[in-house]
Coordinates of C-alpha atoms in Angstrom, one line a residue:
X5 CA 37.1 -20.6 -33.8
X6 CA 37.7 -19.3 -30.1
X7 CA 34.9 -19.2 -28.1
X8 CA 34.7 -16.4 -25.7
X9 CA 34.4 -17.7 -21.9
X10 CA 33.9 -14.4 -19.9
X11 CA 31.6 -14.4 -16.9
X12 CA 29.9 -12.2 -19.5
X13 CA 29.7 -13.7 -22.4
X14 CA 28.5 -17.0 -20.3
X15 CA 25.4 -14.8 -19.2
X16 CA 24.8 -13.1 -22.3
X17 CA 23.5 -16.9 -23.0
X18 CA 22.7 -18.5 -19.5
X19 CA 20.3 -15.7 -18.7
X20 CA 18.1 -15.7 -21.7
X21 CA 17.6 -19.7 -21.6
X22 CA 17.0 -18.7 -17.9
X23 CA 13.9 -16.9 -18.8
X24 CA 13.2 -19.1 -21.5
X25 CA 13.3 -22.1 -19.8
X26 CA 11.2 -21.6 -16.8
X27 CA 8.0 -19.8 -18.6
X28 CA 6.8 -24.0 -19.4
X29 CA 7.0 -24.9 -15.7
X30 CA 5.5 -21.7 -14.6
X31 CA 2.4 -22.1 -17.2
X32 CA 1.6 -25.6 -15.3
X33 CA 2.4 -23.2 -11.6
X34 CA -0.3 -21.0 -13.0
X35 CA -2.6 -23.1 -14.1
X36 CA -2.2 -25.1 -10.4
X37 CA -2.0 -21.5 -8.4
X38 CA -5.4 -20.3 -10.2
X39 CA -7.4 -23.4 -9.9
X40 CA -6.3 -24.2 -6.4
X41 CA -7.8 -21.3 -5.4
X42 CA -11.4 -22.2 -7.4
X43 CA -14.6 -21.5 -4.6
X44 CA -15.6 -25.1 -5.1
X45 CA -13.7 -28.4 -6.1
X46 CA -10.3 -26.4 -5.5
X47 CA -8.5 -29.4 -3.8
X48 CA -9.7 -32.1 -6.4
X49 CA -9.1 -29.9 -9.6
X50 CA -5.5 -28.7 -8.6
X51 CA -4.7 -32.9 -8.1
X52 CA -6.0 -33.4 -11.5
X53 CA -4.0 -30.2 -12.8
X54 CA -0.7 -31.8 -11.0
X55 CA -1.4 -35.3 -12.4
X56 CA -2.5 -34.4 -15.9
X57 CA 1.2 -31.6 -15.6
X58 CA 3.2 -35.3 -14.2
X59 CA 1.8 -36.9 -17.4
X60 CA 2.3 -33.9 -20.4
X61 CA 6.0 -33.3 -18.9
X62 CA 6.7 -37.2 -19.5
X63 CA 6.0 -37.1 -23.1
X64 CA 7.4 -33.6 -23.5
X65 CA 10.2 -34.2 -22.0
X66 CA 11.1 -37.8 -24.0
X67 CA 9.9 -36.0 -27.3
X68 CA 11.3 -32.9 -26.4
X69 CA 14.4 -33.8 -26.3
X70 CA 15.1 -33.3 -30.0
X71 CA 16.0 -29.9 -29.1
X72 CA 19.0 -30.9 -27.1
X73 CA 20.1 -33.7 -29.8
X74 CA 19.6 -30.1 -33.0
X75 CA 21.1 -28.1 -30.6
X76 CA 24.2 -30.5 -30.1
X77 CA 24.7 -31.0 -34.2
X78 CA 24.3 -27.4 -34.8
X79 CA 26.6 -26.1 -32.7
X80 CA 29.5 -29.0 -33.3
X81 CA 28.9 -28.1 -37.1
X82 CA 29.2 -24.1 -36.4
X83 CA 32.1 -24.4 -34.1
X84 CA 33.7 -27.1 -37.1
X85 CA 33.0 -23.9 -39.5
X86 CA 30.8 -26.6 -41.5
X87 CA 27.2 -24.9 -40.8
X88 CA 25.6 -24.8 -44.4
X89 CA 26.2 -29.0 -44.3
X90 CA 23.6 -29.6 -41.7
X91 CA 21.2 -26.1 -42.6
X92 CA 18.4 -28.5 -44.0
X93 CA 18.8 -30.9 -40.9
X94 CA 15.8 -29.1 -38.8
X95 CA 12.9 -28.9 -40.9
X96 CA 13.5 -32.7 -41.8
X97 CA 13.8 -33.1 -37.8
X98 CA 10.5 -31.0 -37.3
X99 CA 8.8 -33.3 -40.0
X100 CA 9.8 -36.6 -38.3
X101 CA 8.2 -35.1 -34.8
X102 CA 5.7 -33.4 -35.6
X103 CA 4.6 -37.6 -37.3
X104 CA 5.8 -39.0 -33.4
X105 CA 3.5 -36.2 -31.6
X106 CA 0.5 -37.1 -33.6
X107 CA 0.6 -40.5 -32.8
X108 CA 1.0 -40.2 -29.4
X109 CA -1.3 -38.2 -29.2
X110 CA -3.8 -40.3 -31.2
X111 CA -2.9 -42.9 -29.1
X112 CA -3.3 -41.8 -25.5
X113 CA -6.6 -39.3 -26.2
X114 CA -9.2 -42.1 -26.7
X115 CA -8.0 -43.4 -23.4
X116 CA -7.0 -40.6 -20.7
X117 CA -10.1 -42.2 -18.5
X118 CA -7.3 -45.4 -18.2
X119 CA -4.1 -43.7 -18.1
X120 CA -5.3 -41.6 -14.7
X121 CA -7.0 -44.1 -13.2
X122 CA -3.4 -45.6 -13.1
X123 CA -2.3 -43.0 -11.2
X124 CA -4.7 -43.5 -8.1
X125 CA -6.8 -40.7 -9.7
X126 CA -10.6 -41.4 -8.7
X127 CA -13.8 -39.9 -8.6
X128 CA -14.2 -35.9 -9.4
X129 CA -10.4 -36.2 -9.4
X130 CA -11.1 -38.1 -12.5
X131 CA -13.4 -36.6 -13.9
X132 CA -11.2 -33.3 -14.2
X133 CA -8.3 -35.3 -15.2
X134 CA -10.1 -36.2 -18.5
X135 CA -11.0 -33.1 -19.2
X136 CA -8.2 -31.1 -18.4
X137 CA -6.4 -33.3 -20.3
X138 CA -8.6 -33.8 -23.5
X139 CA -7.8 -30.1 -23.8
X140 CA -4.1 -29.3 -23.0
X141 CA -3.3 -32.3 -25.4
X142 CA -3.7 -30.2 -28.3
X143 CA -1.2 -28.0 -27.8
X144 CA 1.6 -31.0 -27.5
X145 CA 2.3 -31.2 -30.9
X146 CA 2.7 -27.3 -30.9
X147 CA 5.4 -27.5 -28.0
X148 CA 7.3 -30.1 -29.6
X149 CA 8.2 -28.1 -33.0
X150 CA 8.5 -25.0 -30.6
X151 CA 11.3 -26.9 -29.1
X152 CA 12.8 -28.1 -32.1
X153 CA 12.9 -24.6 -33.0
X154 CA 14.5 -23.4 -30.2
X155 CA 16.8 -26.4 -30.6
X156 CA 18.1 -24.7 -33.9
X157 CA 18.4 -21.0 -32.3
X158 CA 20.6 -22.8 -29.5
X159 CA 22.8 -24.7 -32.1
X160 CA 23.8 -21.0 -33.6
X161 CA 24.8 -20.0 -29.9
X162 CA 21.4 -17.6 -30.1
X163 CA 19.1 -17.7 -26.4
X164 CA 17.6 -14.5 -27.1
X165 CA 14.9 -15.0 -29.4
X166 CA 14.1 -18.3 -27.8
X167 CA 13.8 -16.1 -24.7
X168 CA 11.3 -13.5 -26.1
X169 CA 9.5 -16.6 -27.3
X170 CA 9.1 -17.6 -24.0
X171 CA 8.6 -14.3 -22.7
X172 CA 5.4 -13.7 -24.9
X173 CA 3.8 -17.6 -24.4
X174 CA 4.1 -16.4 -20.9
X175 CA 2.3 -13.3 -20.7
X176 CA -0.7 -14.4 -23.1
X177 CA -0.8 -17.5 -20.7
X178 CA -1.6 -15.6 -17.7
X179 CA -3.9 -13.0 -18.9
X180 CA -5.9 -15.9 -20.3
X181 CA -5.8 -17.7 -17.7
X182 CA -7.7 -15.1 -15.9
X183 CA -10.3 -14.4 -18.5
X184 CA -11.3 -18.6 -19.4
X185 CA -11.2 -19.8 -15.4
X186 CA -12.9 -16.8 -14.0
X187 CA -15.0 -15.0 -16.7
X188 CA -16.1 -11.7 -17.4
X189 CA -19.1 -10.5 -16.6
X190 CA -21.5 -10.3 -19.9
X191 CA -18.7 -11.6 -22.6
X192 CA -16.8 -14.7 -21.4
X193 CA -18.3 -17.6 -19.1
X194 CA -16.1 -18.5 -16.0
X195 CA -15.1 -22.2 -17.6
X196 CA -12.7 -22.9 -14.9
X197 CA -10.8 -25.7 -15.2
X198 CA -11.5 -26.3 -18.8
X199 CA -10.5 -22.7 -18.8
X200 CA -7.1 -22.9 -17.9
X201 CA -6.3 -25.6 -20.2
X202 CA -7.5 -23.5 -23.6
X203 CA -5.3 -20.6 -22.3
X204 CA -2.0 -22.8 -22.2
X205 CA -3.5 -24.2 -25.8
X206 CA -3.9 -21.2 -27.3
X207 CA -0.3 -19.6 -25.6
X208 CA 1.5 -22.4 -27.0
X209 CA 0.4 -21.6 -30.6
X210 CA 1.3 -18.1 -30.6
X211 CA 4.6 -19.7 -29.3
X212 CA 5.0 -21.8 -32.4
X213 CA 4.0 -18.8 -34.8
X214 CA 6.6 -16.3 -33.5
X215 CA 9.3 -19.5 -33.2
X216 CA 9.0 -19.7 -37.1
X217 CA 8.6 -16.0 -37.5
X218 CA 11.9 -15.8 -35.9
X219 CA 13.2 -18.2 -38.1
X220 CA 12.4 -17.0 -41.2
X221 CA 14.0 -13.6 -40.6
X222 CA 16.2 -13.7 -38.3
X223 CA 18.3 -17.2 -39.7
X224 CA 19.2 -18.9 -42.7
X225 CA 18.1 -21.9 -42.1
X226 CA 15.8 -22.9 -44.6
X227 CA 11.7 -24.1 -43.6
X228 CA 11.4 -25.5 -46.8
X229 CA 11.2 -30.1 -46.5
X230 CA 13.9 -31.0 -49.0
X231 CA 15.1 -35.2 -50.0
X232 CA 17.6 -36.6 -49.3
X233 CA 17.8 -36.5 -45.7
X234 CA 20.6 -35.1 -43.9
X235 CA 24.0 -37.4 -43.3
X236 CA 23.3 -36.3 -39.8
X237 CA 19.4 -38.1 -39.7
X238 CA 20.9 -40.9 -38.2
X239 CA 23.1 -39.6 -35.3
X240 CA 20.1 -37.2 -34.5
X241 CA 17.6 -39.9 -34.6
X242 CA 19.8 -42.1 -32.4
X243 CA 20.8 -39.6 -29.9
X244 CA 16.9 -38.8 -29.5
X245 CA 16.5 -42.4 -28.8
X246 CA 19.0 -42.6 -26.5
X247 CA 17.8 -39.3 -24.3
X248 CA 14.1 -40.8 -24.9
X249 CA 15.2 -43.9 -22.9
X250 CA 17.1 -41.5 -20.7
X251 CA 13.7 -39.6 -20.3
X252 CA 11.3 -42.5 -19.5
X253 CA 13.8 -43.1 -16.8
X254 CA 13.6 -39.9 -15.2
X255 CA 10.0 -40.1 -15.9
X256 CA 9.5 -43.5 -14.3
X257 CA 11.2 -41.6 -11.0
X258 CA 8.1 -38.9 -11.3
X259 CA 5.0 -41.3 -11.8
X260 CA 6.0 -43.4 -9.1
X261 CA 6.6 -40.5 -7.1
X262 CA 3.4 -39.1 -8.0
X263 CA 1.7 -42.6 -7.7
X264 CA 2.7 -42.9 -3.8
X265 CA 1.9 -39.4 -3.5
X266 CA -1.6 -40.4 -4.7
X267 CA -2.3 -43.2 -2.8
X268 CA -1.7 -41.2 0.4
X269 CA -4.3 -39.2 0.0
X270 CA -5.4 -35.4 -1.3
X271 CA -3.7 -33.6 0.8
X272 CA -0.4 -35.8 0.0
X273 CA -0.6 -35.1 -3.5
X274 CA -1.9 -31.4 -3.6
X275 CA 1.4 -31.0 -1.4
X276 CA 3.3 -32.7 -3.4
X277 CA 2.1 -31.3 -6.6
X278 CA 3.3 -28.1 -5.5
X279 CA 6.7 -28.6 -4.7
X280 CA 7.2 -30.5 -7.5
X281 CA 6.1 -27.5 -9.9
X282 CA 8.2 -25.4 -7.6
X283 CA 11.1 -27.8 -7.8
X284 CA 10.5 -27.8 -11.8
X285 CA 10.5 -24.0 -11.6
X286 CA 13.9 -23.8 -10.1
X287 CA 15.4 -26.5 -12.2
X288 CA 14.5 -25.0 -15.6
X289 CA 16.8 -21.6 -13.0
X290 CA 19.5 -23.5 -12.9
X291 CA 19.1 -24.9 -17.0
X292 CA 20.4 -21.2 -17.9
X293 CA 23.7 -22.3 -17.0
X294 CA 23.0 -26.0 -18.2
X295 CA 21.8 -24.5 -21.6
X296 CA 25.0 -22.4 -22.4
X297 CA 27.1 -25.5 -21.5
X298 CA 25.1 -27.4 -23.8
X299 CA 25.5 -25.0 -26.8
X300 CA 29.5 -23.6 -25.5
X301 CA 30.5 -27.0 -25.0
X302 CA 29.3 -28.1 -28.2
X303 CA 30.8 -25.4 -30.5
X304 CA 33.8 -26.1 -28.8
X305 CA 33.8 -29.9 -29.2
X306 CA 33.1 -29.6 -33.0
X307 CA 36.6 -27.1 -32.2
X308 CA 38.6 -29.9 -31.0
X309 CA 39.4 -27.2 -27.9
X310 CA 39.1 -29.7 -24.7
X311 CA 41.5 -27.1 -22.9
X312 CA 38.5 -24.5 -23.1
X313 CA 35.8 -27.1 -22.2
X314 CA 37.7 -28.2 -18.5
X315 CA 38.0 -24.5 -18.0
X316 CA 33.8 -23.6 -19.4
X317 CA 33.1 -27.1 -16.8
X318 CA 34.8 -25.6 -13.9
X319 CA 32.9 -21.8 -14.4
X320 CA 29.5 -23.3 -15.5
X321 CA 29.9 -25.8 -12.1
X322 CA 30.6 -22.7 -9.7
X323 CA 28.1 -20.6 -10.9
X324 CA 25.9 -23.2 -10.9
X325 CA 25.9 -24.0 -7.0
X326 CA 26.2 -20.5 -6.5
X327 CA 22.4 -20.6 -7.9
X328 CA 21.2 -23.2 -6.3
X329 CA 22.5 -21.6 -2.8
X330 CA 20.6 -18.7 -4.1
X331 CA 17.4 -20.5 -4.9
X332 CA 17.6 -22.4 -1.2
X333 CA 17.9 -18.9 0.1
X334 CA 15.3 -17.6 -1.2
X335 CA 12.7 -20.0 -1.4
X336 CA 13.6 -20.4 2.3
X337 CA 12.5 -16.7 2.6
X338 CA 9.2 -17.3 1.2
X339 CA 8.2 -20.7 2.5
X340 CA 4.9 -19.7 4.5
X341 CA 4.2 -17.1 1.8
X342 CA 4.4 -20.2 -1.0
X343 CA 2.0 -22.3 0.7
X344 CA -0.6 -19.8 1.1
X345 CA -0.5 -18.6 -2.7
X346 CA -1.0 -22.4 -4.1
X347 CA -4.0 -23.2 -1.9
X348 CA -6.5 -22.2 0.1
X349 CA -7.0 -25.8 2.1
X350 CA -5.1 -25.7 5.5
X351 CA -4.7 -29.6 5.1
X352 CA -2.4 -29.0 1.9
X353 CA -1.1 -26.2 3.7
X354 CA 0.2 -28.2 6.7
X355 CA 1.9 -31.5 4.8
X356 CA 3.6 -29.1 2.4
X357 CA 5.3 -26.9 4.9
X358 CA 6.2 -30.2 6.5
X359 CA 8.0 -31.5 3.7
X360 CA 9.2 -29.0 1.7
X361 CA 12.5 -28.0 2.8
X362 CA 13.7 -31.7 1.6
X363 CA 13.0 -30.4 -2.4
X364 CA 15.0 -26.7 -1.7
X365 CA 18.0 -27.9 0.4
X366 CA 18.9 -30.0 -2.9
X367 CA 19.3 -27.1 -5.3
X368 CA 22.9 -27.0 -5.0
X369 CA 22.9 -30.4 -5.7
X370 CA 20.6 -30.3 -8.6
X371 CA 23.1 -27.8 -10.1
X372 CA 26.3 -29.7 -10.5
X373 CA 23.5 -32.5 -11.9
X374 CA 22.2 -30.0 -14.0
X375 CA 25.3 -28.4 -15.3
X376 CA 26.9 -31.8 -16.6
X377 CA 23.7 -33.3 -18.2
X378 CA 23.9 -30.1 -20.1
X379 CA 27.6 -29.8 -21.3
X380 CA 27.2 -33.6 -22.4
X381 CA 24.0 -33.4 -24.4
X382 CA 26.5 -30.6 -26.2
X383 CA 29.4 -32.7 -26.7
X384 CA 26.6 -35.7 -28.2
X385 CA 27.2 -37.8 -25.3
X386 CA 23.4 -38.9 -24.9
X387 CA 24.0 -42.8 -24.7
X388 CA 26.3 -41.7 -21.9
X389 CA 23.4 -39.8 -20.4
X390 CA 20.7 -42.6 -20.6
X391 CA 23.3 -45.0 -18.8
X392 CA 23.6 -43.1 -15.5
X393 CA 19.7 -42.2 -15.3
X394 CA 19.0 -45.5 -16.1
X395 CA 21.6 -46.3 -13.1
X396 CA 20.5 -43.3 -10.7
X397 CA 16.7 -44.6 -11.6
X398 CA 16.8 -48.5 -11.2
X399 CA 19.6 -48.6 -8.0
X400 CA 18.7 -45.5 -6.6
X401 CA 15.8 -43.7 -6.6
X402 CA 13.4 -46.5 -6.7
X403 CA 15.1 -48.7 -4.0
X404 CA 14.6 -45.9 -1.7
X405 CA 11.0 -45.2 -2.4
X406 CA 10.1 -48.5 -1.7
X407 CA 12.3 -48.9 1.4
X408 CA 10.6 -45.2 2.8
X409 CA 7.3 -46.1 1.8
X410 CA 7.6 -49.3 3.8
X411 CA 8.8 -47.4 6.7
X412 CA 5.7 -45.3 5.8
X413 CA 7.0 -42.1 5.8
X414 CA 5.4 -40.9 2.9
X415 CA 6.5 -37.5 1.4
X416 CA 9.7 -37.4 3.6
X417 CA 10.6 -40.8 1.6
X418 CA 9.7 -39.4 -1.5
X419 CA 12.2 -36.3 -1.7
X420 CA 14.9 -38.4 0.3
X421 CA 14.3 -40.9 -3.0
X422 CA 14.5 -38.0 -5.1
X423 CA 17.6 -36.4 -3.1
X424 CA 19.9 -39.7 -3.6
X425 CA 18.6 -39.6 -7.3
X426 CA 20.1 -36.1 -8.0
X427 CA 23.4 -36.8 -6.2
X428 CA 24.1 -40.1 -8.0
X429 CA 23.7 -38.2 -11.5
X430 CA 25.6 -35.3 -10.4
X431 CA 28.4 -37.9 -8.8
X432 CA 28.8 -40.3 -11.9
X433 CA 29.0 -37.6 -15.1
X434 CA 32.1 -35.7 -13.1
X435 CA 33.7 -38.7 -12.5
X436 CA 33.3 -39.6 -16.3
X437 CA 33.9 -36.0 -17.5
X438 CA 37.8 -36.7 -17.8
X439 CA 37.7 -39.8 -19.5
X440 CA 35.3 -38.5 -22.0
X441 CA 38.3 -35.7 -23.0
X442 CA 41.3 -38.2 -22.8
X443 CA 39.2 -40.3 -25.3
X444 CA 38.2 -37.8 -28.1
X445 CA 41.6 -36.4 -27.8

């Protein structure tokens, strides 16, 4: 089956996963820009917003990726011309996590008081930690079969719907938002941040009702549980292990990094908080072009065509960086204006315009990154994946923290950290990219 490369055709699926992909990060940049602007409290609730975000993105991100791991069976089976084989494989997947997200969640609920405290969280910072968190919990399980929908749509080289998805979790998000943290007069109490937290609840199940709407009529992919399980159970559950333990890597680079972050105060980790929700923001930018190298290379892989895949590599890579210039650019542009549109405290203000030109300037960077971690989780290559986090985590990123924070340079050393983290995992996947072909050939 040929798969159409075109500048074109490449868009027609970067650019919805584009938009799909950055409406998660820019719930959490709501949530942050609304409650950092609260009359009283603004500094302490917008830390507990940041931690409580640093914490949900761990476990959504190791759970999450299922959608990658569907996505990368899907798409090797469509491109094989062998789709109807693996057709009952995602409602047996959704079973399995929605069972994982429940008991995570059963087992970190009773004790959020502990888990923040871990992160330097203290005080009212605390206090709003628990709560925030007691209540944007509920919608974790919600996200995760979301995902594991849009895993399937992704598999059958469809963004769109996984786009309008996003689109509408999005909107509802920020219109509640509005309503729950500041009120209306005579119908709703201003609940501020306990606010903000039921609006990206409640936005994440209309998400997961219109995923399965979508799914029902717009797919043949069955929602009905059906025994036995699926040949394919066993490579999906192993290469969600494997991009789990490639997860809690990456996420052991973010809660240290938020842990020093703490520990040098609130205005550190306000700062901090916000370029690391803009940082997210311009990642999930660049994951349109990851995302249509995860599902091209995929349907190509299941082809057998490794001619096409050097040739998808070498477009997806330039178009990439050409993203990540645009994003420095830009962000550049609007560095004063950014600062003054998360928060009101001139203290935040002043250490993030002092540090955040470190977490643009690495966008190009964060592409090439970007761009291979996707094509890979296409081709099934996730033990590959975890390897070089595992690497970039344990022999970069966290000697380098250490070293910086000994040096006491605080957020400087903790973008250089993250700076040397990106570049290692950019640097090792293209100089395994060839051997990966020359083996399957």
């Amino acid at each position: 089956m040929k798969v159409d490369l075109s500048f074109k055709s490449i868009n027609k699926l970067a650019i919805p996963a584009l938009i799909a992909g950055i409406a998660e990060p820019i719930i959490s940049a709501t949530d942050l820009a609304i409650i950092g602007n609260l009359p009283e409290h603004s500094a302490e609730a917008a830390a507990a917003v940041g931690l409580v975000s640093v914490f949900l993105n761990a476990l959504i991100w190791m759970l999450g990726q299922s959608r990658s791991a569907i996505s990368s069976i899907v798409s090797q089976y469509l491109g094989a011309g062998k789709l109807d084989a693996v057709k009952n494989l995602p409602m047996q997947a959704i079973l399995i996590i929605v069972g994982i997200s429940l008991f995570i969640l059963g087992t970190t609920y009773p004790f959020a008081k502990d888990i923040f405290s871990l992160y330097n969280a203290k005080g009212l910072v605390l206090e709003y930690c628990v709560d925030y968190y007691h209540i944007r919990a509920l919608g974790f399980p919600l996200l995760l079969v979301t995902f594991a929908i849009i895993g399937t749509f992704r598999g059958l080289q469809n963004t769109y719907y996984p786009m309008l998805i996003a689109l509408v979790g999005l909107v509802f998000n920020l219109g509640l938002d509005v309503l729950f943290v500041f009120g209306v007069d005579g119908l709703i109490p201003p609940l501020g941040l306990k606010g903000a937290a039921y609006a990206s609840v409640i936005s994440q199940a209309i998400m997961l009702i219109l995923a399965f709407y979508f799914l029902i009529k717009k797919t043949s992919i069955p929602i009905t549980f059906s025994l036995p399980f699926n040949k394919e159970i066993k490579n999906l559950m192993g290469m969600i292990i494997n991009l789990f333990v490639r997860t809690l890597a990456l996420n052991i680079a973010l809660n240290v990094s938020s842990y020093f972050a703490t520990s040098y105060g609130l205005e550190y980790i306000n700062a901090y908080t916000i370029s690391i929700n803009i940082w997210f923001i311009c990642a999930f930018v660049i994951d349109g072009y990851a995302s249509a190298g995860n599902m091209m290379s995929g349907k190509l892989f299941g082809a057998n065509d490794f001619e096409s895949l050097i040739i998808l590599r070498k477009k997806l890579t330039r178009y990439g960086v050409v993203v990540g210039l645009i994003l420095f650019v830009s962000l550049g542009l609007l560095y004063v204006p950014i600062g003054k549109l998360y928060s009101n405290n001139m203290l935040v203000r002043a250490e993030f315009y002092n540090t955040f030109w470190l977490a643009i300037v690495m966008q190009p960077l964060c592409a090439i990154a970007f761009i291979y971690d996707g094509m890979y989780k296409g081709m099934g290559k996730m033990k590959k994946l975890r390897n070089v986090l595992l690497i970039s985590t344990f022999l970069g990123f966290l000697p380098v923290i250490f070293l910086t924070d000994y040096f006491n340079l605080k957020l400087y050393g903790i973008w250089t950290a993250f700076i040397v983290w990106i570049f290692l995992r950019g640097f090792f996947l293209k100089l395994d990219f060839k051997n990966i072909l020359q083996l399957n050939k």
